[in-house]
Tab-separated table of C-alpha atoms in Angstrom:
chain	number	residue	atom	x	y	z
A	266	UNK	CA	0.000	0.000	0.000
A	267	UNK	CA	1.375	3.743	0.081
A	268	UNK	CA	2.278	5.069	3.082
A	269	UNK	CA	0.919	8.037	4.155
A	270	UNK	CA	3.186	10.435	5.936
A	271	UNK	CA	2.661	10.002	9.497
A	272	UNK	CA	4.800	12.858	11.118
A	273	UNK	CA	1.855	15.028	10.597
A	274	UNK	CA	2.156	18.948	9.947
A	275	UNK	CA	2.522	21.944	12.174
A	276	UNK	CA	0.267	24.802	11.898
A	277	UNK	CA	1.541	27.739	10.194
A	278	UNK	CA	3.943	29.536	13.308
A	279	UNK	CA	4.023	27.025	15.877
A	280	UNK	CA	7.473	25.338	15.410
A	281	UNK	CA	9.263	25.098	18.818
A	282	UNK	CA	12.803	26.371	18.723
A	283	UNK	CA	15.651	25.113	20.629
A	284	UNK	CA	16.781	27.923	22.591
A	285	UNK	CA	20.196	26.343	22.495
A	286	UNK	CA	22.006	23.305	21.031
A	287	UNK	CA	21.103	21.718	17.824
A	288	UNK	CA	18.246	20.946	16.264
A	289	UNK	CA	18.685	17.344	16.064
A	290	UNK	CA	20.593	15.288	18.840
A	291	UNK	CA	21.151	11.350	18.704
A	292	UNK	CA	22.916	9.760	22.069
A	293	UNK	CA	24.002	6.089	21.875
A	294	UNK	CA	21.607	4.693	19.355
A	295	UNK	CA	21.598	1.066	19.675
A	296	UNK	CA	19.008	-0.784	16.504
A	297	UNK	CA	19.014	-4.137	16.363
A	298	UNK	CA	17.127	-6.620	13.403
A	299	UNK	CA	16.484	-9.680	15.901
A	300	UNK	CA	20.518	-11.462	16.012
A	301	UNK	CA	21.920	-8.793	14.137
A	302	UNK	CA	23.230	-5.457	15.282
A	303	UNK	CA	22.313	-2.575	12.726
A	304	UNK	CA	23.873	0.450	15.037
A	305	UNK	CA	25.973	0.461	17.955
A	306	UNK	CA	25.535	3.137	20.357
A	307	UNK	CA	25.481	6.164	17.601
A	308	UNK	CA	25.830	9.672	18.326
A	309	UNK	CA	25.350	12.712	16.130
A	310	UNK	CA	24.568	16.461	16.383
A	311	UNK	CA	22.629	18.306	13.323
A	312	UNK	CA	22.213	22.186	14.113
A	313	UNK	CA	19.992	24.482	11.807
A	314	UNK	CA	21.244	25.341	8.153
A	315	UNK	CA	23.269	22.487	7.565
A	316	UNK	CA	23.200	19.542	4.903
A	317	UNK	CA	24.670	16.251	5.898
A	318	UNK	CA	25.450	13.216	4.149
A	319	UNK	CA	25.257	9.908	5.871
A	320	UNK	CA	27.742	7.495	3.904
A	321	UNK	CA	28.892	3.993	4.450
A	322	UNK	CA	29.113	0.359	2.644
A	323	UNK	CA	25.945	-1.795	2.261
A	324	UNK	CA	24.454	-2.437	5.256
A	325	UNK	CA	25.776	-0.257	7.366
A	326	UNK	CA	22.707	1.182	8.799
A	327	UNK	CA	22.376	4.581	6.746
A	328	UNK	CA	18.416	4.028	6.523
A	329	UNK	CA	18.194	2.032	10.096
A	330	UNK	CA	19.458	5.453	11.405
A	331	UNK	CA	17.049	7.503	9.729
A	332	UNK	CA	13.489	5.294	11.000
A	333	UNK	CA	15.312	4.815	14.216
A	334	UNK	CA	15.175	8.699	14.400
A	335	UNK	CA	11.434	8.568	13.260
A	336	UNK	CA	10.720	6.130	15.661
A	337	UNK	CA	9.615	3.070	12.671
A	338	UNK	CA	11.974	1.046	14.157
A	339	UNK	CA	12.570	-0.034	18.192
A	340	UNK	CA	15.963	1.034	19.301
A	341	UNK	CA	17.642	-1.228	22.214
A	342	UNK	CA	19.340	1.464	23.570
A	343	UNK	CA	19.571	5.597	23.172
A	344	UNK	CA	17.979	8.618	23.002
A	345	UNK	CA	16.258	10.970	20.458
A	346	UNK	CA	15.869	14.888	20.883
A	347	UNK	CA	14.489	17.120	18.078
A	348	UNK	CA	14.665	20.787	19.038
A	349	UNK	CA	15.309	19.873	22.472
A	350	UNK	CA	13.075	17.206	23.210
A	351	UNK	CA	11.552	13.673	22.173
A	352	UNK	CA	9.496	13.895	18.690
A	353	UNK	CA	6.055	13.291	18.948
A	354	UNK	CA	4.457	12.255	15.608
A	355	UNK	CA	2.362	14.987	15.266
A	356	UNK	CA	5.018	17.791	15.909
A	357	UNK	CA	5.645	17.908	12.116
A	358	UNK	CA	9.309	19.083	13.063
A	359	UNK	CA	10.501	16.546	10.649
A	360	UNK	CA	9.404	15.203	7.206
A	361	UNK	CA	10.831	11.680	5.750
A	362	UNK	CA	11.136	10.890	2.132
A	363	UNK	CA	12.178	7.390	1.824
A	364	UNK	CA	13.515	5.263	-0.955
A	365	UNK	CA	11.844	5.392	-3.775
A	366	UNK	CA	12.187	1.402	-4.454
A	367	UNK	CA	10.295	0.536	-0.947
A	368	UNK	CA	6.967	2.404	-2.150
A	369	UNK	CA	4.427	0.811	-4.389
A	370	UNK	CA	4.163	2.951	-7.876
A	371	UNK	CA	0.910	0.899	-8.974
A	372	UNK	CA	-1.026	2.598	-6.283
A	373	UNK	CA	-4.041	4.522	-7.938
A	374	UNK	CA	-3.056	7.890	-6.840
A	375	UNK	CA	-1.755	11.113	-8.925
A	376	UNK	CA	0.654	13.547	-7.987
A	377	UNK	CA	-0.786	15.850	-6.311
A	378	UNK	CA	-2.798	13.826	-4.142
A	379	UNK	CA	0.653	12.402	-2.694
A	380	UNK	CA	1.886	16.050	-2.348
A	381	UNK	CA	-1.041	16.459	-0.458
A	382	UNK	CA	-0.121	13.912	2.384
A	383	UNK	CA	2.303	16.247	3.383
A	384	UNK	CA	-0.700	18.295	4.836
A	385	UNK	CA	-2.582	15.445	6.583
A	386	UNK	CA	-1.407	16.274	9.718
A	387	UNK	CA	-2.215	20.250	9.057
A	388	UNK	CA	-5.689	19.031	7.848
A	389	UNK	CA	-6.519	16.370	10.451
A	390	UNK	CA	-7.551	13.211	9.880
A	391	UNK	CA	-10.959	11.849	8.625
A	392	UNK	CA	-11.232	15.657	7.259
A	393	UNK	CA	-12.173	16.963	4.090
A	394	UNK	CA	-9.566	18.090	1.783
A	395	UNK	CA	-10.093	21.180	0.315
A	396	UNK	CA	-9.285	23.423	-2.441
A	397	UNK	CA	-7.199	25.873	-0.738
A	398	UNK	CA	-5.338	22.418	0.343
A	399	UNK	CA	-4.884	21.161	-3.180
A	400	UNK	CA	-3.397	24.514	-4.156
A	401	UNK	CA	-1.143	24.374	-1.338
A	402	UNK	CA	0.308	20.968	-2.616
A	403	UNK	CA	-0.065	22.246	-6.048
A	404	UNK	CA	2.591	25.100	-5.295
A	405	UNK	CA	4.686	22.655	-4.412
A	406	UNK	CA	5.160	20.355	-7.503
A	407	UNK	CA	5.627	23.851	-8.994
A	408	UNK	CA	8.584	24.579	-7.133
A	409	UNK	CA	9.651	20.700	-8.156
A	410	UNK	CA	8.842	21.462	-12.021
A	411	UNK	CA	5.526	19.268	-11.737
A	412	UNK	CA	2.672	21.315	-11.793
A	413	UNK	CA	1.528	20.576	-15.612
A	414	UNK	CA	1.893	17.071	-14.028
A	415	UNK	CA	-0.070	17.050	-11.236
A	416	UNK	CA	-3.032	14.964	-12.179
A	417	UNK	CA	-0.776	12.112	-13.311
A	418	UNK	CA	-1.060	8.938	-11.999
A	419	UNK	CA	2.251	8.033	-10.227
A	420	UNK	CA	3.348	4.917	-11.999
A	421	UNK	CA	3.040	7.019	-15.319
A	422	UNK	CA	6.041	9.226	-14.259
A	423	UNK	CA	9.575	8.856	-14.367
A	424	UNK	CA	11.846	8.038	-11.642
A	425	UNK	CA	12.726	11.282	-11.221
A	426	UNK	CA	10.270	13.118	-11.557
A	427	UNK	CA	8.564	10.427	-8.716
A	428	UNK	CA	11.370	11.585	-6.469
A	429	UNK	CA	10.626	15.121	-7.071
A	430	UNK	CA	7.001	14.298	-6.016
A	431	UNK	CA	8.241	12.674	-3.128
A	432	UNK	CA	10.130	15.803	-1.933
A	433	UNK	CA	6.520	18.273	-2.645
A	434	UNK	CA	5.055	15.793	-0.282
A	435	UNK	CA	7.741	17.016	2.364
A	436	UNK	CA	7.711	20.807	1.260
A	437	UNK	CA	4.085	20.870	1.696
A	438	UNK	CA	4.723	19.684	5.683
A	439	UNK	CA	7.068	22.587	6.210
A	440	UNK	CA	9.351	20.857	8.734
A	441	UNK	CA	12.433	22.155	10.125
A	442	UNK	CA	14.531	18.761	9.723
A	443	UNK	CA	14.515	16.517	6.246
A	444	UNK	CA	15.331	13.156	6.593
A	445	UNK	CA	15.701	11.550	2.801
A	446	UNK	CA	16.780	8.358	1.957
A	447	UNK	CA	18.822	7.710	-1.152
A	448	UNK	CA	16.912	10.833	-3.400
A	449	UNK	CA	19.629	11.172	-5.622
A	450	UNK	CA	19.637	6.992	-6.732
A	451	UNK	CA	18.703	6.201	-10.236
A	452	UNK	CA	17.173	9.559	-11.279
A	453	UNK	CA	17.740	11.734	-14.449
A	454	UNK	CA	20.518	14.600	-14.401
A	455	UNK	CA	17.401	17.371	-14.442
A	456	UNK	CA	15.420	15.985	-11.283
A	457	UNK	CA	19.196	15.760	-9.638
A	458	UNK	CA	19.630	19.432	-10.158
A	459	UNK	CA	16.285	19.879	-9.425
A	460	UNK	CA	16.944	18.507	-5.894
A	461	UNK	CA	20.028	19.313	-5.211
A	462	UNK	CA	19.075	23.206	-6.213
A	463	UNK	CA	15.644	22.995	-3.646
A	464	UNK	CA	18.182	21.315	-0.468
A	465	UNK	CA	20.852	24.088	-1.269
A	466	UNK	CA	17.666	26.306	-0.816
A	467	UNK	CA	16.343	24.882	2.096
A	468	UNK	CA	19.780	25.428	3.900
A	469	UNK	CA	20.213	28.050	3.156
A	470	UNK	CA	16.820	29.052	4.340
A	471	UNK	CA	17.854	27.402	7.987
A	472	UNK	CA	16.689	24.076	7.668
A	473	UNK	CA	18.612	20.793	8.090
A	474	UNK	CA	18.644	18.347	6.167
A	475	UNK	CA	20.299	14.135	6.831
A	476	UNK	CA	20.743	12.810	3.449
A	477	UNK	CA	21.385	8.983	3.088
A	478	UNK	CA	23.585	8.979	0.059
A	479	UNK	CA	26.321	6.324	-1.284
A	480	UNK	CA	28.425	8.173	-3.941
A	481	UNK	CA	31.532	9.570	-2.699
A	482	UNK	CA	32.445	11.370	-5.279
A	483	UNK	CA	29.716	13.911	-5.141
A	484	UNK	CA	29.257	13.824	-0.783
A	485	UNK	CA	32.295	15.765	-1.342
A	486	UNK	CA	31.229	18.581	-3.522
A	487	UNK	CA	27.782	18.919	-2.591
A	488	UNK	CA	27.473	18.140	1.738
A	489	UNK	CA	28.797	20.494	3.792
A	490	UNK	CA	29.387	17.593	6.322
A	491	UNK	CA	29.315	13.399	6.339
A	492	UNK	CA	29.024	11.036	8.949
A	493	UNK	CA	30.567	8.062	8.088
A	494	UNK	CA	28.748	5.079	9.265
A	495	UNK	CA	29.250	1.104	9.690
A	496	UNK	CA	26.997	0.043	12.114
A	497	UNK	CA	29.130	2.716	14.492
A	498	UNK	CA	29.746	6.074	13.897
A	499	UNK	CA	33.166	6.219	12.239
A	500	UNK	CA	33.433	10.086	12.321
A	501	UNK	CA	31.334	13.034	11.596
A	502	UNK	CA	32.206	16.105	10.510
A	503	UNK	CA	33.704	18.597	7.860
A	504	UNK	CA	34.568	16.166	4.818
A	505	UNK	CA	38.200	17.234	5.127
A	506	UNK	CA	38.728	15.908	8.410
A	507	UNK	CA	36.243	12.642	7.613
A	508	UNK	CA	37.039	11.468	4.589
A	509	UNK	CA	40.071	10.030	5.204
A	510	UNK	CA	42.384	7.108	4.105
A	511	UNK	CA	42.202	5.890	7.293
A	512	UNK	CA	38.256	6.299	7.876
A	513	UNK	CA	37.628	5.026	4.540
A	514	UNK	CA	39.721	1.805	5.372
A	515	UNK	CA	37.772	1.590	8.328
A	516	UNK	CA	34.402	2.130	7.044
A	517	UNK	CA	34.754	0.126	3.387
A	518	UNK	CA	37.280	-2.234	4.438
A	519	UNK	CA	39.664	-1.399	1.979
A	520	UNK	CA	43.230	-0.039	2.111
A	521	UNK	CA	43.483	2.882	-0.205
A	522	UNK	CA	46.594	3.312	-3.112
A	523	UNK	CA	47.676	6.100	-5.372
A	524	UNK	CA	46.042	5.771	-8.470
A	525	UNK	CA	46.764	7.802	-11.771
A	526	UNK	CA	44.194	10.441	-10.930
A	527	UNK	CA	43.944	10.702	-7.218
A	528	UNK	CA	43.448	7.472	-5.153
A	529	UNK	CA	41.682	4.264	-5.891
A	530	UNK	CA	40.622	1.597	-3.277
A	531	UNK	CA	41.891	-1.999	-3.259
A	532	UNK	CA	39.250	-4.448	-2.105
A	533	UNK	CA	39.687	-7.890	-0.364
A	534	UNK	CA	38.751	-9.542	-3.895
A	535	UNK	CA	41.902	-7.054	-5.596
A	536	UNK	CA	39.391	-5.102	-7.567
A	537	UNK	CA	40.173	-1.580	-7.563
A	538	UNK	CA	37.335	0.963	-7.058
A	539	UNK	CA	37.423	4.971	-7.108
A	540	UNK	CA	37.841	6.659	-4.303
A	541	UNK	CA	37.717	10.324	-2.561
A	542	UNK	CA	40.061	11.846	-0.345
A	543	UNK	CA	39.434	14.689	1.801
A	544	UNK	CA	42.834	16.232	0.410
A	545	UNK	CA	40.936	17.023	-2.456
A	546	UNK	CA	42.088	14.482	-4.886
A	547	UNK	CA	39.275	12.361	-6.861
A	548	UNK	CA	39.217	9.320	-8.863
């Protein structure tokens, strides 16, 4: 089925600031998937007007981190603040966009109707939505380059332009924290600048925004921070004191060699793979 976007919506004015500290605080969060340990006792700090990438290997727990956050999955262990304290579901301080592969496409929906979950929690539930609602969520996939789209069912659009949908849906919550999972994977060159242009925004505007996202090569040019993550935090912070030789090794596995235009890695299997190093130099 498709999800609808339970974080809800504030009304227009009422976001709670955090008189001090960041907006987003994560002590020792400890996820586990019944045997198997999925984070060890993370910490991380997000403060207002900043875009972070969260990188690491398959299965490291990039998208474990962000539900744990949003409270879809049990943690074992840790704690959870959002502008100084716990997130309630209805705060609408934070809006998710998840992977675009875990949704059902086939659902009979259009475009703007899903840009329009993004005000269920503004709207309450069981209520009528109305026009001034609809034009809400239709300004939206404007800003995303959808609007002449709007009334198209969603498994009649690209992937891209689905992700850009995806993203209305969170603009038309107005939260103060994004949490999005993978955007930037499989999608056309104009729904990446799309994107990328609308986060740049957003920061820029004082929001924050996590970013689950696997390409190295571009964490470095467009994040103005990473956390490194494999199962544990490796390090967080500007990407020219995370990414590393040494906290890639630790965080891919691989032991990292000159290479004839910057650095490659060396695998277990002897495969070399590009990599990025925070001195600048790319594959």
């Amino acid at each position: 089925m498709w999800p609808f976007d339970r974080t809800g919506a504030r009304p227009a004015g009422s976001v709670p600031q955090a008189a001090d500290g960041p907006l987003l605080q994560v002590e020792n969060l400890t996820v586990a998937y019944r045997d198997r340990l999925a984070l060890r006792a993370v910490d991380l700090e997000l403060g207002a007007g900043s875009m972070v990438a969260v990188a690491g290997p398959n299965g490291a727990g990039k998208s474990t981190l962000l539900k744990a956050i949003l409270g879809l999955v049990p943690s074992l262990a840790g704690r959870v603040q959002v502008a100084g304290r716990p997130l309630r579901r209805r705060d609408g301080l934070v809006a998710y966009v998840p992977q675009r592969a875990s949704l059902d496409w086939d659902f009979p929906i259009s475009a703007l109707e899903v840009a329009t979950m993004g005000l269920y929690g503004r709207i309450g539930w069981l209520r009528p939505v109305r026009r001034r609602h609809r034009e809400l969520a239709r300004a939206q996939l404007e800003r995303v380059g959808l609007a002449e789209l709007a009334d198209r069912p969603i498994g009649e659009l690209s992937g891209g332009q689905q992700q850009r949908v995806l993203l209305a849906r969170a603009l038309a919550q107005d939260p103060r924290l994004y949490l999005l999972d993978e955007p930037f994977a499989g999608i056309d060159a104009t729904s990446e600048r799309v994107l990328l242009a609308i986060l740049r925004q957003l920061r820029d505007q004082g929001r924050s925004i996590l970013v689950v996202h696997h390409d190295l090569e571009t964490v470095a040019t467009w994040f103005d921070a990473v956390l490194l993550l494999n199962v544990e935090r490796i390090a967080m912070g500007p990407l020219r004191s995370v990414l590393t030789a040494a906290n890639l090794a630790r965080a891919y596995g691989y032991r990292l060699e000159p290479g004839g235009f910057g650095a490659v890695s060396v695998g277990p299997d002897g495969a070399s793979r590009p990599a990025v190093l925070a001195d600048g130099s790319r594959p």
